XYZ file of C-alpha atoms in Angstrom:
279
model
C 11.161 -16.740 16.381
C 8.599 -13.951 16.656
C 7.815 -14.225 12.986
C 7.410 -17.991 13.130
C 5.085 -17.671 16.114
C 3.056 -15.005 14.333
C 2.675 -17.155 11.246
C 1.464 -20.032 13.395
C -1.032 -17.836 15.227
C -2.439 -16.341 12.047
C -2.602 -19.741 10.390
C -4.811 -20.983 13.212
C -6.939 -17.853 13.043
C -7.533 -18.233 9.316
C -7.772 -22.044 9.301
C -5.540 -21.782 6.230
C -1.771 -22.020 6.240
C 1.415 -20.623 4.903
C 3.089 -17.461 3.737
C 0.312 -16.770 1.197
C -2.033 -16.081 4.123
C 0.403 -13.622 5.621
C 0.890 -11.873 2.300
C -2.812 -11.295 1.750
C -3.844 -9.688 4.998
C -2.627 -6.083 4.774
C -5.249 -3.888 3.131
C -3.257 -0.688 3.649
C -2.788 2.325 1.432
C -6.408 3.467 1.253
C -9.590 1.864 -0.066
C -9.019 3.232 -3.570
C -5.939 1.057 -4.030
C -7.660 -2.006 -2.589
C -10.621 -1.581 -4.957
C -8.199 -1.453 -7.902
C -6.489 -4.723 -7.045
C -3.817 -3.110 -4.805
C -2.121 -1.349 -7.712
C -0.324 1.934 -7.122
C 3.372 1.764 -8.064
C 2.860 4.101 -11.036
C -0.001 6.227 -9.648
C 1.125 9.753 -8.863
C -0.319 12.400 -6.603
C -1.525 10.159 -3.769
C -1.458 11.016 -0.081
C -0.942 7.302 0.592
C 2.673 6.335 -0.167
C 2.508 2.652 0.728
C 2.843 1.432 -2.867
C 5.552 3.906 -3.872
C 6.859 6.912 -1.887
C 7.556 8.730 -5.181
C 3.801 9.369 -5.459
C 4.183 12.131 -2.860
C 6.208 14.257 -5.298
C 3.006 15.246 -7.123
C 0.592 15.012 -4.178
C -1.504 17.938 -3.034
C -1.787 18.947 0.593
C -4.056 16.417 2.238
C -4.848 14.134 5.137
C -6.218 10.604 4.829
C -7.496 8.011 7.288
C -8.334 4.374 6.618
C -9.735 1.263 8.262
C -10.123 -2.327 7.103
C -10.986 -5.691 8.604
C -9.375 -8.694 6.959
C -11.821 -11.486 6.093
C -14.417 -10.136 8.507
C -12.392 -11.142 11.575
C -12.544 -8.620 14.417
C -8.963 -9.320 15.478
C -7.507 -8.544 12.041
C -8.036 -4.826 11.748
C -5.905 -2.091 10.224
C -6.236 1.561 11.168
C -3.984 4.122 9.530
C -3.437 7.751 8.630
C -1.265 9.601 6.126
C -0.578 13.248 5.323
C 1.279 15.094 2.572
C 2.426 18.731 2.527
C 4.039 20.186 -0.633
C 6.831 22.703 -0.012
C 9.225 24.592 -2.260
C 11.936 21.911 -2.040
C 9.588 18.939 -2.292
C 6.754 17.197 -0.478
C 6.945 16.165 3.161
C 4.798 13.225 4.236
C 4.049 11.208 7.344
C 2.035 8.062 7.927
C 1.297 5.482 10.568
C -0.746 2.339 10.936
C -1.568 -0.387 13.408
C -2.500 -3.954 12.654
C -3.579 -6.628 15.093
C -4.744 -10.154 15.616
C -5.444 -11.665 19.028
C -2.122 -11.588 20.856
C -0.296 -10.102 17.873
C 0.152 -6.406 17.070
C 2.176 -4.447 14.532
C 2.926 -0.728 14.442
C 4.490 1.300 11.642
C 5.464 4.985 11.763
C 6.999 6.630 8.688
C 8.267 10.002 7.539
C 8.744 10.673 3.852
C 10.133 13.128 1.347
C 9.658 13.283 -2.420
C 10.386 15.734 -5.184
C 10.398 16.047 -8.948
C 13.790 16.327 -10.645
C 13.846 17.907 -14.124
C 15.223 15.703 -16.894
C 14.505 18.145 -19.702
C 12.395 21.200 -20.347
C 9.300 19.003 -20.691
C 10.004 15.943 -18.533
C 10.599 15.277 -14.834
C 11.393 12.261 -12.688
C 9.717 11.857 -9.286
C 11.933 10.484 -6.504
C 10.615 9.378 -3.108
C 11.957 8.118 0.208
C 10.197 6.780 3.317
C 12.014 6.005 6.575
C 10.631 4.927 9.914
C 10.040 2.184 12.427
C 8.338 -1.204 12.237
C 7.417 -2.880 15.517
C 5.771 -6.169 16.407
C 4.564 -7.471 19.765
C 3.331 -10.968 20.634
C 1.767 -11.753 23.995
C 4.085 -13.737 26.289
C 6.933 -13.598 23.752
C 7.956 -9.950 23.804
C 8.451 -7.378 21.095
C 10.813 -6.527 18.272
C 11.509 -3.371 16.286
C 13.417 -2.544 13.122
C 14.190 0.376 10.844
C 12.092 0.806 7.727
C 13.349 2.138 4.396
C 11.433 2.326 1.119
C 12.483 4.161 -2.048
C 10.781 4.731 -5.370
C 10.754 6.545 -8.701
C 8.000 7.563 -11.114
C 7.960 9.276 -14.468
C 5.840 9.834 -17.563
C 6.829 7.651 -20.514
C 4.409 9.565 -22.743
C 1.704 12.014 -21.623
C -0.855 9.212 -21.124
C 1.449 6.534 -19.631
C 3.306 6.746 -16.317
C 5.824 4.176 -15.043
C 6.990 3.471 -11.512
C 9.483 1.345 -9.592
C 9.791 0.803 -5.845
C 11.909 -1.056 -3.304
C 9.809 -1.607 -0.179
C 11.351 -2.455 3.197
C 14.708 -2.351 1.425
C 16.828 -3.001 4.526
C 15.245 -6.439 4.830
C 17.123 -7.604 1.744
C 20.298 -7.508 3.845
C 18.898 -9.360 6.889
C 20.516 -12.566 8.050
C 18.451 -15.673 8.803
C 17.804 -14.727 12.440
C 16.668 -11.216 11.526
C 14.403 -12.636 8.829
C 12.617 -14.808 11.394
C 11.935 -11.835 13.687
C 10.725 -9.467 10.962
C 7.089 -8.326 11.296
C 4.776 -9.994 8.788
C 3.960 -6.639 7.232
C 7.629 -5.811 6.634
C 8.635 -8.474 4.118
C 10.878 -6.825 1.471
C 9.587 -6.567 -2.081
C 10.456 -5.151 -5.485
C 7.619 -3.662 -7.538
C 7.191 -2.109 -10.967
C 4.079 -0.646 -12.530
C 2.453 1.181 -15.413
C -0.553 3.498 -15.357
C -2.463 4.412 -18.530
C -4.837 7.376 -18.463
C -6.542 7.695 -21.874
C -8.760 10.510 -20.570
C -9.609 12.401 -17.393
C -12.415 9.899 -16.771
C -10.520 6.601 -17.144
C -7.463 4.967 -15.572
C -5.905 1.530 -16.105
C -2.972 0.289 -14.001
C -0.767 -2.801 -13.836
C 1.703 -3.782 -11.084
C 4.264 -6.577 -10.822
C 5.269 -7.253 -7.208
C 7.977 -9.722 -6.213
C 7.753 -10.499 -2.508
C 10.885 -11.937 -0.865
C 8.799 -14.694 0.751
C 6.654 -15.682 -2.210
C 5.932 -15.813 -5.900
C 5.495 -12.916 -8.286
C 2.157 -11.120 -7.885
C 0.477 -9.596 -10.934
C -2.172 -6.962 -10.207
C -4.418 -4.966 -12.502
C -7.013 -2.326 -11.777
C -9.283 0.167 -13.475
C -11.127 3.305 -12.452
C -13.876 5.127 -14.343
C -15.529 8.446 -13.505
C -19.155 7.679 -14.339
C -20.240 11.183 -13.365
C -18.173 13.973 -11.849
C -18.687 13.095 -8.147
C -18.619 9.280 -8.576
C -15.850 6.838 -9.540
C -16.268 3.076 -9.900
C -13.313 0.698 -9.564
C -12.403 -2.943 -10.024
C -9.259 -5.035 -9.810
C -7.768 -8.524 -9.931
C -4.589 -10.043 -8.561
C -2.582 -13.253 -8.520
C -0.436 -14.805 -5.797
C -2.964 -15.101 -4.120
C -5.951 -14.822 -6.467
C -8.157 -11.865 -5.525
C -11.027 -9.900 -7.031
C -11.957 -6.447 -5.786
C -14.374 -3.601 -6.416
C -15.291 -0.265 -4.934
C -16.528 3.279 -5.378
C -15.246 6.757 -4.664
C -17.393 9.785 -3.890
C -15.999 13.303 -4.280
C -17.393 16.496 -2.783
C -15.091 19.501 -3.001
C -11.949 18.799 -0.940
C -13.440 15.630 0.571
C -13.132 12.144 -0.927
C -14.702 8.986 0.510
C -13.683 5.550 -0.776
C -15.274 2.150 -0.154
C -13.830 -1.189 -1.264
C -14.168 -4.921 -0.819
C -11.715 -7.628 -1.841
C -12.441 -11.339 -2.238
C -9.593 -13.758 -1.493
C -9.899 -17.167 -3.147
C -9.551 -19.043 0.169
C -10.110 -16.586 3.010
C -13.120 -14.555 1.952
C -13.920 -10.847 2.024
C -11.925 -7.857 3.245
C -13.901 -4.585 3.437
C -12.148 -1.218 3.666
C -13.053 2.448 3.947
C -10.921 5.565 3.695
C -11.510 9.305 3.846
C -9.281 12.044 2.477
C -9.520 15.799 2.778
C -7.487 18.528 1.117
C -6.497 21.502 3.216
């Protein structure tokens, strides 16, 4: 019931209907990922673990914050933070984000752990786990909460190609019909696989396939190029829905600032900004 009401409310807000609208609205995981078409399943070493918690296995110590505003609407804002801390046994991580439209609010709080497992003297496999809480509240209709579980793996196929696989919101695959209707919009289960190709230190190409439980297969591709040492330029495309995105990253010592904008074929522009600092 809550989920059906939320879909109706967001449909009115967007003046465009259906599950595709709901799928497109969450610009989470940092502005770098948004600028690259929302890819990230095979990208290692990120403080943001939204695409694949296995990325934390190779992440440095860092703290990131992000903000975005879907389609320029004040009521559709995301604010989030994520941190990663490498330890001897693996990397600990934590993240949280809020999302809201008028009368509708979602909250997610996660804790994560990831580590590299040796497969041979020259090859490792990164394993990651994120557990937490997803909550949704709708004015005059109450609130609902559920456990969150995401798992993922990453590994190098060859030195220049990395592969990844992730199950996001995995517990949702076992929900009955009633539970499915009360699930927050941002907690729809999905299966994702990806490849990342890094021909040099200055170039990165990535491809993700994302099957959402509520929709069609999404294909996403992104690229990043270091034009000069402190500046990276990015672009990406996606299907289901059709999107085009672009952005830049600026690096200064331990500080990184990322800007991005995504164009949705029906709903317009989503700007995003994120900051990350190593410590």
